[in-house]
Amino acid sequence: MNKQIALQDLGFKDYKQIWDYQEELFKGIVDTKIKNRREEAGLQTKNHFLFVEHPHVYTLGKSGDLSNLLLNEEQLIEKGATFYKINRGGDITYHGPGQVVGYPILDLENFFTDIHKYLRFLEEMIILTLAEYGLKAERSKGETGVWLDVDTPFARKICAMGVRASRWVTMHGFALNVNANLGYFDNIIPCGIRGKAVTSLNVELGVKEISMNEVKEKLLKHFTHLFEAEFF
């Protein structure tokens, strides 16, 4: 079992470019696993973790409803945003500047073979990170992601998640609003959930900007502990 994870911070990059890169890394791990099973090659599978910040983009999961995007093609162009229908779970979400987006591309057979546990660990990483900023974040029953003030009229989502897994290899991941422009969420029904607000860490703390690098460091610290992993 290889619990070492190659960490890359890719900076500000186009969504499609990084989606293609994820697919390449994902395929590399799956191909190794197939070779091991066919030839008993005994090769070690790799793990990756990508941090990235995207230009304005809306993505729709494979089970999502296109009517949850409230913009037409012309309006997308006006907003400087792009749209992709992609191969993760979940409905529609937004990525953009001021978000910490993380894509763990892991062979879960190096850690544990339980996709629900994997999602709960990603949520826990976010919850523990937000606790360091004095926020009590929680899960919302039946809804993947991380929320504040669950079960109140003021419930608001701060982190969206959507993953794909095949042969116990993961891709896609989470998007934590740190200094996000929340106006872009007005153009969708986020995750297909009506009547619940979206928030960002800087808004919750009443400050203009929070260090993205500081947030990333905290996320990695908690990820390392939860997954008993090592980054390089």
mmCIF file of C-alpha atoms in Angstrom:
data_model
loop_
_atom_site.group_PDB
_atom_site.id
_atom_site.type_symbol
_atom_site.label_atom_id
_atom_site.label_comp_id
_atom_site.label_asym_id
_atom_site.label_seq_id
_atom_site.Cartn_x
_atom_site.Cartn_y
_atom_site.Cartn_z
ATOM 1 C CA MET A 1 0.000 0.000 0.000
ATOM 2 C CA ASN A 2 1.381 3.344 -1.111
ATOM 3 C CA LYS A 3 0.204 6.206 1.116
ATOM 4 C CA GLN A 4 2.483 8.786 -0.459
ATOM 5 C CA ILE A 5 0.679 11.469 -2.467
ATOM 6 C CA ALA A 6 2.244 13.714 -5.113
ATOM 7 C CA LEU A 7 1.047 17.269 -4.403
ATOM 8 C CA GLN A 8 0.773 19.871 -7.147
ATOM 9 C CA ASP A 9 -0.481 23.439 -6.803
ATOM 10 C CA LEU A 10 -1.391 24.336 -10.377
ATOM 11 C CA GLY A 11 -2.321 27.965 -9.709
ATOM 12 C CA PHE A 12 -4.954 29.676 -11.898
ATOM 13 C CA LYS A 13 -5.910 27.327 -14.730
ATOM 14 C CA ASP A 14 -8.734 26.706 -17.221
ATOM 15 C CA TYR A 15 -11.230 24.059 -16.080
ATOM 16 C CA LYS A 16 -11.080 21.894 -19.227
ATOM 17 C CA GLN A 17 -7.277 21.853 -19.177
ATOM 18 C CA ILE A 18 -7.253 20.502 -15.612
ATOM 19 C CA TRP A 19 -10.124 18.092 -16.275
ATOM 20 C CA ASP A 20 -8.041 16.591 -19.092
ATOM 21 C CA TYR A 21 -5.022 16.426 -16.791
ATOM 22 C CA GLN A 22 -7.081 14.666 -14.118
ATOM 23 C CA GLU A 23 -8.239 12.121 -16.706
ATOM 24 C CA GLU A 24 -4.618 11.484 -17.690
ATOM 25 C CA LEU A 25 -3.529 10.857 -14.079
ATOM 26 C CA PHE A 26 -6.655 8.782 -13.408
ATOM 27 C CA LYS A 27 -6.005 6.608 -16.474
ATOM 28 C CA GLY A 28 -2.391 6.095 -15.407
ATOM 29 C CA ILE A 29 -3.479 4.637 -12.068
ATOM 30 C CA VAL A 30 -6.231 2.485 -13.605
ATOM 31 C CA ASP A 31 -3.825 1.149 -16.271
ATOM 32 C CA THR A 32 -1.356 0.132 -13.537
ATOM 33 C CA LYS A 33 -4.112 -1.710 -11.675
ATOM 34 C CA ILE A 34 -5.210 -3.538 -14.818
ATOM 35 C CA LYS A 35 -1.609 -4.556 -15.534
ATOM 36 C CA ASN A 36 -1.204 -5.809 -11.953
ATOM 37 C CA ARG A 37 -4.344 -7.953 -12.225
ATOM 38 C CA ARG A 38 -3.600 -9.342 -15.676
ATOM 39 C CA GLU A 39 0.114 -9.940 -15.251
ATOM 40 C CA GLU A 40 0.526 -10.030 -11.453
ATOM 41 C CA ALA A 41 3.084 -7.270 -12.044
ATOM 42 C CA GLY A 42 3.089 -6.072 -8.424
ATOM 43 C CA LEU A 43 3.494 -2.424 -9.485
ATOM 44 C CA GLN A 44 2.821 0.297 -6.953
ATOM 45 C CA THR A 45 -0.051 2.630 -7.855
ATOM 46 C CA LYS A 46 0.450 6.381 -7.589
ATOM 47 C CA ASN A 47 -1.685 8.935 -5.749
ATOM 48 C CA HIS A 48 -2.061 12.612 -6.662
ATOM 49 C CA PHE A 49 -3.558 15.725 -5.078
ATOM 50 C CA LEU A 50 -4.109 18.822 -7.214
ATOM 51 C CA PHE A 51 -4.857 22.315 -5.922
ATOM 52 C CA VAL A 52 -6.168 24.758 -8.518
ATOM 53 C CA GLU A 53 -8.143 27.973 -8.918
ATOM 54 C CA HIS A 54 -10.395 28.200 -11.983
ATOM 55 C CA PRO A 55 -11.744 31.106 -14.042
ATOM 56 C CA HIS A 56 -15.553 31.405 -13.797
ATOM 57 C CA VAL A 57 -17.076 28.063 -14.813
ATOM 58 C CA TYR A 58 -20.283 26.096 -14.209
ATOM 59 C CA THR A 59 -20.135 22.289 -14.235
ATOM 60 C CA LEU A 60 -23.037 19.846 -14.309
ATOM 61 C CA GLY A 61 -22.703 16.310 -12.942
ATOM 62 C CA LYS A 62 -23.886 13.297 -14.928
ATOM 63 C CA SER A 63 -27.153 13.029 -12.955
ATOM 64 C CA GLY A 64 -27.686 16.800 -12.919
ATOM 65 C CA ASP A 65 -30.574 18.802 -14.372
ATOM 66 C CA LEU A 66 -29.608 21.396 -16.995
ATOM 67 C CA SER A 67 -32.558 23.569 -15.915
ATOM 68 C CA ASN A 68 -30.553 24.357 -12.742
ATOM 69 C CA LEU A 69 -28.331 26.573 -14.937
ATOM 70 C CA LEU A 70 -30.232 29.863 -15.164
ATOM 71 C CA LEU A 71 -28.148 31.365 -18.002
ATOM 72 C CA ASN A 72 -28.254 30.850 -21.754
ATOM 73 C CA GLU A 73 -25.151 30.701 -23.953
ATOM 74 C CA GLU A 74 -25.144 34.448 -24.611
ATOM 75 C CA GLN A 75 -25.486 35.282 -20.914
ATOM 76 C CA LEU A 76 -22.610 32.923 -20.065
ATOM 77 C CA ILE A 77 -20.390 34.889 -22.440
ATOM 78 C CA GLU A 78 -21.548 38.183 -20.869
ATOM 79 C CA LYS A 79 -20.584 36.841 -17.437
ATOM 80 C CA GLY A 80 -17.196 35.675 -18.722
ATOM 81 C CA ALA A 81 -18.079 32.126 -17.720
ATOM 82 C CA THR A 82 -17.902 28.705 -19.374
ATOM 83 C CA PHE A 83 -20.051 25.584 -18.916
ATOM 84 C CA TYR A 84 -19.225 21.865 -18.999
ATOM 85 C CA LYS A 85 -21.266 18.698 -18.507
ATOM 86 C CA ILE A 86 -18.875 16.358 -16.745
ATOM 87 C CA ASN A 87 -18.497 12.810 -15.411
ATOM 88 C CA ARG A 88 -18.691 13.337 -11.654
ATOM 89 C CA GLY A 89 -21.637 12.746 -9.367
ATOM 90 C CA GLY A 90 -23.825 15.583 -8.154
ATOM 91 C CA ASP A 91 -25.726 18.351 -9.896
ATOM 92 C CA ILE A 92 -24.572 21.832 -10.918
ATOM 93 C CA THR A 93 -21.886 23.846 -9.205
ATOM 94 C CA TYR A 94 -19.736 26.925 -9.775
ATOM 95 C CA HIS A 95 -15.968 27.314 -9.671
ATOM 96 C CA GLY A 96 -14.166 30.622 -9.822
ATOM 97 C CA PRO A 97 -11.515 32.946 -8.428
ATOM 98 C CA GLY A 98 -11.281 32.917 -4.637
ATOM 99 C CA GLN A 99 -12.112 29.221 -4.339
ATOM 100 C CA VAL A 100 -9.697 26.565 -3.140
ATOM 101 C CA VAL A 101 -10.431 23.628 -5.434
ATOM 102 C CA GLY A 102 -8.885 20.268 -4.569
ATOM 103 C CA TYR A 103 -8.771 17.169 -6.756
ATOM 104 C CA PRO A 104 -7.508 14.038 -4.955
ATOM 105 C CA ILE A 105 -6.753 11.363 -7.557
ATOM 106 C CA LEU A 106 -6.165 8.395 -5.298
ATOM 107 C CA ASP A 107 -6.097 4.644 -5.493
ATOM 108 C CA LEU A 108 -8.361 4.032 -2.524
ATOM 109 C CA GLU A 109 -6.985 0.492 -2.269
ATOM 110 C CA ASN A 110 -3.924 2.234 -0.807
ATOM 111 C CA PHE A 111 -6.132 3.631 1.982
ATOM 112 C CA PHE A 112 -9.551 1.952 2.372
ATOM 113 C CA THR A 113 -12.192 0.683 -0.042
ATOM 114 C CA ASP A 114 -15.215 2.681 1.070
ATOM 115 C CA ILE A 115 -16.421 5.571 -1.086
ATOM 116 C CA HIS A 116 -18.779 6.861 1.624
ATOM 117 C CA LYS A 117 -15.936 6.953 4.126
ATOM 118 C CA TYR A 118 -13.856 8.796 1.511
ATOM 119 C CA LEU A 119 -16.526 11.505 1.123
ATOM 120 C CA ARG A 120 -16.998 11.787 4.899
ATOM 121 C CA PHE A 121 -13.219 12.212 5.329
ATOM 122 C CA LEU A 122 -13.167 15.004 2.730
ATOM 123 C CA GLU A 123 -16.026 16.708 4.579
ATOM 124 C CA GLU A 124 -14.227 16.226 7.900
ATOM 125 C CA MET A 125 -11.083 17.851 6.483
ATOM 126 C CA ILE A 126 -13.156 20.936 5.617
ATOM 127 C CA ILE A 127 -14.993 20.933 8.968
ATOM 128 C CA LEU A 128 -11.715 20.756 10.918
ATOM 129 C CA THR A 129 -10.158 23.499 8.790
ATOM 130 C CA LEU A 130 -13.106 25.847 9.300
ATOM 131 C CA ALA A 131 -13.029 25.136 13.035
ATOM 132 C CA GLU A 132 -9.552 26.709 13.073
ATOM 133 C CA TYR A 133 -11.225 29.928 11.915
ATOM 134 C CA GLY A 134 -13.826 29.675 14.676
ATOM 135 C CA LEU A 135 -16.653 28.389 12.471
ATOM 136 C CA LYS A 136 -18.875 25.455 13.388
ATOM 137 C CA ALA A 137 -19.365 23.697 10.063
ATOM 138 C CA GLU A 138 -21.481 20.573 9.661
ATOM 139 C CA ARG A 139 -22.817 17.966 7.291
ATOM 140 C CA SER A 140 -26.402 18.252 6.103
ATOM 141 C CA LYS A 141 -28.286 14.951 6.087
ATOM 142 C CA GLY A 142 -28.592 13.509 2.588
ATOM 143 C CA GLU A 143 -26.527 16.316 1.019
ATOM 144 C CA THR A 144 -22.825 15.937 0.260
ATOM 145 C CA GLY A 145 -20.686 18.939 1.165
ATOM 146 C CA VAL A 146 -20.182 21.233 4.156
ATOM 147 C CA TRP A 147 -22.673 23.706 5.583
ATOM 148 C CA LEU A 148 -23.159 26.318 8.304
ATOM 149 C CA ASP A 149 -26.261 26.638 10.483
ATOM 150 C CA VAL A 150 -27.776 23.365 9.265
ATOM 151 C CA ASP A 151 -31.469 22.845 10.133
ATOM 152 C CA THR A 152 -32.092 26.582 10.520
ATOM 153 C CA PRO A 153 -33.610 29.131 8.105
ATOM 154 C CA PHE A 154 -30.044 30.487 7.714
ATOM 155 C CA ALA A 155 -28.461 27.253 6.400
ATOM 156 C CA ARG A 156 -25.752 28.046 3.857
ATOM 157 C CA LYS A 157 -23.256 25.949 1.959
ATOM 158 C CA ILE A 158 -19.554 26.803 2.090
ATOM 159 C CA CYS A 159 -18.046 23.776 0.344
ATOM 160 C CA ALA A 160 -19.362 21.706 -2.572
ATOM 161 C CA MET A 161 -18.171 18.187 -3.412
ATOM 162 C CA GLY A 162 -18.543 15.835 -6.333
ATOM 163 C CA VAL A 163 -16.409 12.821 -7.130
ATOM 164 C CA ARG A 164 -16.051 10.052 -9.649
ATOM 165 C CA ALA A 165 -14.666 6.641 -8.685
ATOM 166 C CA SER A 166 -13.883 3.627 -10.847
ATOM 167 C CA ARG A 167 -11.842 0.557 -9.823
ATOM 168 C CA TRP A 168 -11.425 2.407 -6.477
ATOM 169 C CA VAL A 169 -9.629 5.295 -8.201
ATOM 170 C CA THR A 170 -11.027 8.775 -7.502
ATOM 171 C CA MET A 171 -11.116 12.060 -9.398
ATOM 172 C CA HIS A 172 -12.810 15.469 -9.134
ATOM 173 C CA GLY A 173 -13.182 16.600 -5.504
ATOM 174 C CA PHE A 174 -14.139 19.684 -3.488
ATOM 175 C CA ALA A 175 -14.489 23.456 -3.888
ATOM 176 C CA LEU A 176 -14.194 25.555 -0.724
ATOM 177 C CA ASN A 177 -15.361 29.171 -0.952
ATOM 178 C CA VAL A 178 -12.614 31.259 0.641
ATOM 179 C CA ASN A 179 -12.777 34.659 -1.098
ATOM 180 C CA ALA A 180 -15.416 33.740 -3.689
ATOM 181 C CA ASN A 181 -17.654 36.156 -5.613
ATOM 182 C CA LEU A 182 -20.995 34.807 -4.393
ATOM 183 C CA GLY A 183 -22.934 36.687 -7.080
ATOM 184 C CA TYR A 184 -22.038 33.938 -9.558
ATOM 185 C CA PHE A 185 -24.086 31.443 -7.520
ATOM 186 C CA ASP A 186 -27.210 33.504 -8.324
ATOM 187 C CA ASN A 187 -27.028 32.130 -11.864
ATOM 188 C CA ILE A 188 -27.644 28.511 -10.792
ATOM 189 C CA ILE A 189 -29.665 26.449 -8.358
ATOM 190 C CA PRO A 190 -26.532 25.220 -6.538
ATOM 191 C CA CYS A 191 -26.377 21.418 -6.429
ATOM 192 C CA GLY A 192 -30.055 21.475 -7.442
ATOM 193 C CA ILE A 193 -31.049 22.525 -3.909
ATOM 194 C CA ARG A 194 -33.567 25.361 -3.808
ATOM 195 C CA GLY A 195 -33.948 27.884 -1.017
ATOM 196 C CA LYS A 196 -30.528 27.480 0.621
ATOM 197 C CA ALA A 197 -27.853 30.123 0.501
ATOM 198 C CA VAL A 198 -24.153 29.884 -0.310
ATOM 199 C CA THR A 199 -21.406 31.594 1.652
ATOM 200 C CA SER A 200 -17.657 32.165 1.668
ATOM 201 C CA LEU A 201 -15.078 32.112 4.470
ATOM 202 C CA ASN A 202 -14.170 35.785 4.126
ATOM 203 C CA VAL A 203 -17.859 36.764 4.336
ATOM 204 C CA GLU A 204 -18.349 34.670 7.473
ATOM 205 C CA LEU A 205 -15.312 36.263 9.123
ATOM 206 C CA GLY A 206 -16.208 39.776 7.941
ATOM 207 C CA VAL A 207 -12.869 40.393 6.225
ATOM 208 C CA LYS A 208 -11.967 41.328 2.665
ATOM 209 C CA GLU A 209 -9.534 38.528 1.997
ATOM 210 C CA ILE A 210 -8.100 35.408 3.613
ATOM 211 C CA SER A 211 -4.799 33.831 2.635
ATOM 212 C CA MET A 212 -5.538 30.984 0.223
ATOM 213 C CA ASN A 213 -2.143 29.436 0.974
ATOM 214 C CA GLU A 214 -2.912 29.408 4.703
ATOM 215 C CA VAL A 215 -6.214 27.609 4.032
ATOM 216 C CA LYS A 216 -4.444 25.065 1.801
ATOM 217 C CA GLU A 217 -1.870 24.342 4.508
ATOM 218 C CA LYS A 218 -4.620 23.676 7.042
ATOM 219 C CA LEU A 219 -6.504 21.425 4.598
ATOM 220 C CA LEU A 220 -3.375 19.373 3.897
ATOM 221 C CA LYS A 221 -2.621 19.021 7.609
ATOM 222 C CA HIS A 222 -6.065 17.539 8.288
ATOM 223 C CA PHE A 223 -6.037 15.407 5.121
ATOM 224 C CA THR A 224 -2.665 13.933 6.151
ATOM 225 C CA HIS A 225 -4.014 13.017 9.587
ATOM 226 C CA LEU A 226 -7.328 11.565 8.370
ATOM 227 C CA PHE A 227 -5.872 9.496 5.525
ATOM 228 C CA GLU A 228 -2.616 8.660 7.362
ATOM 229 C CA ALA A 229 -0.927 9.930 4.204
ATOM 230 C CA GLU A 230 2.311 11.679 3.345
ATOM 231 C CA PHE A 231 2.667 14.427 0.726
ATOM 232 C CA PHE A 232 5.724 15.004 -1.406
#
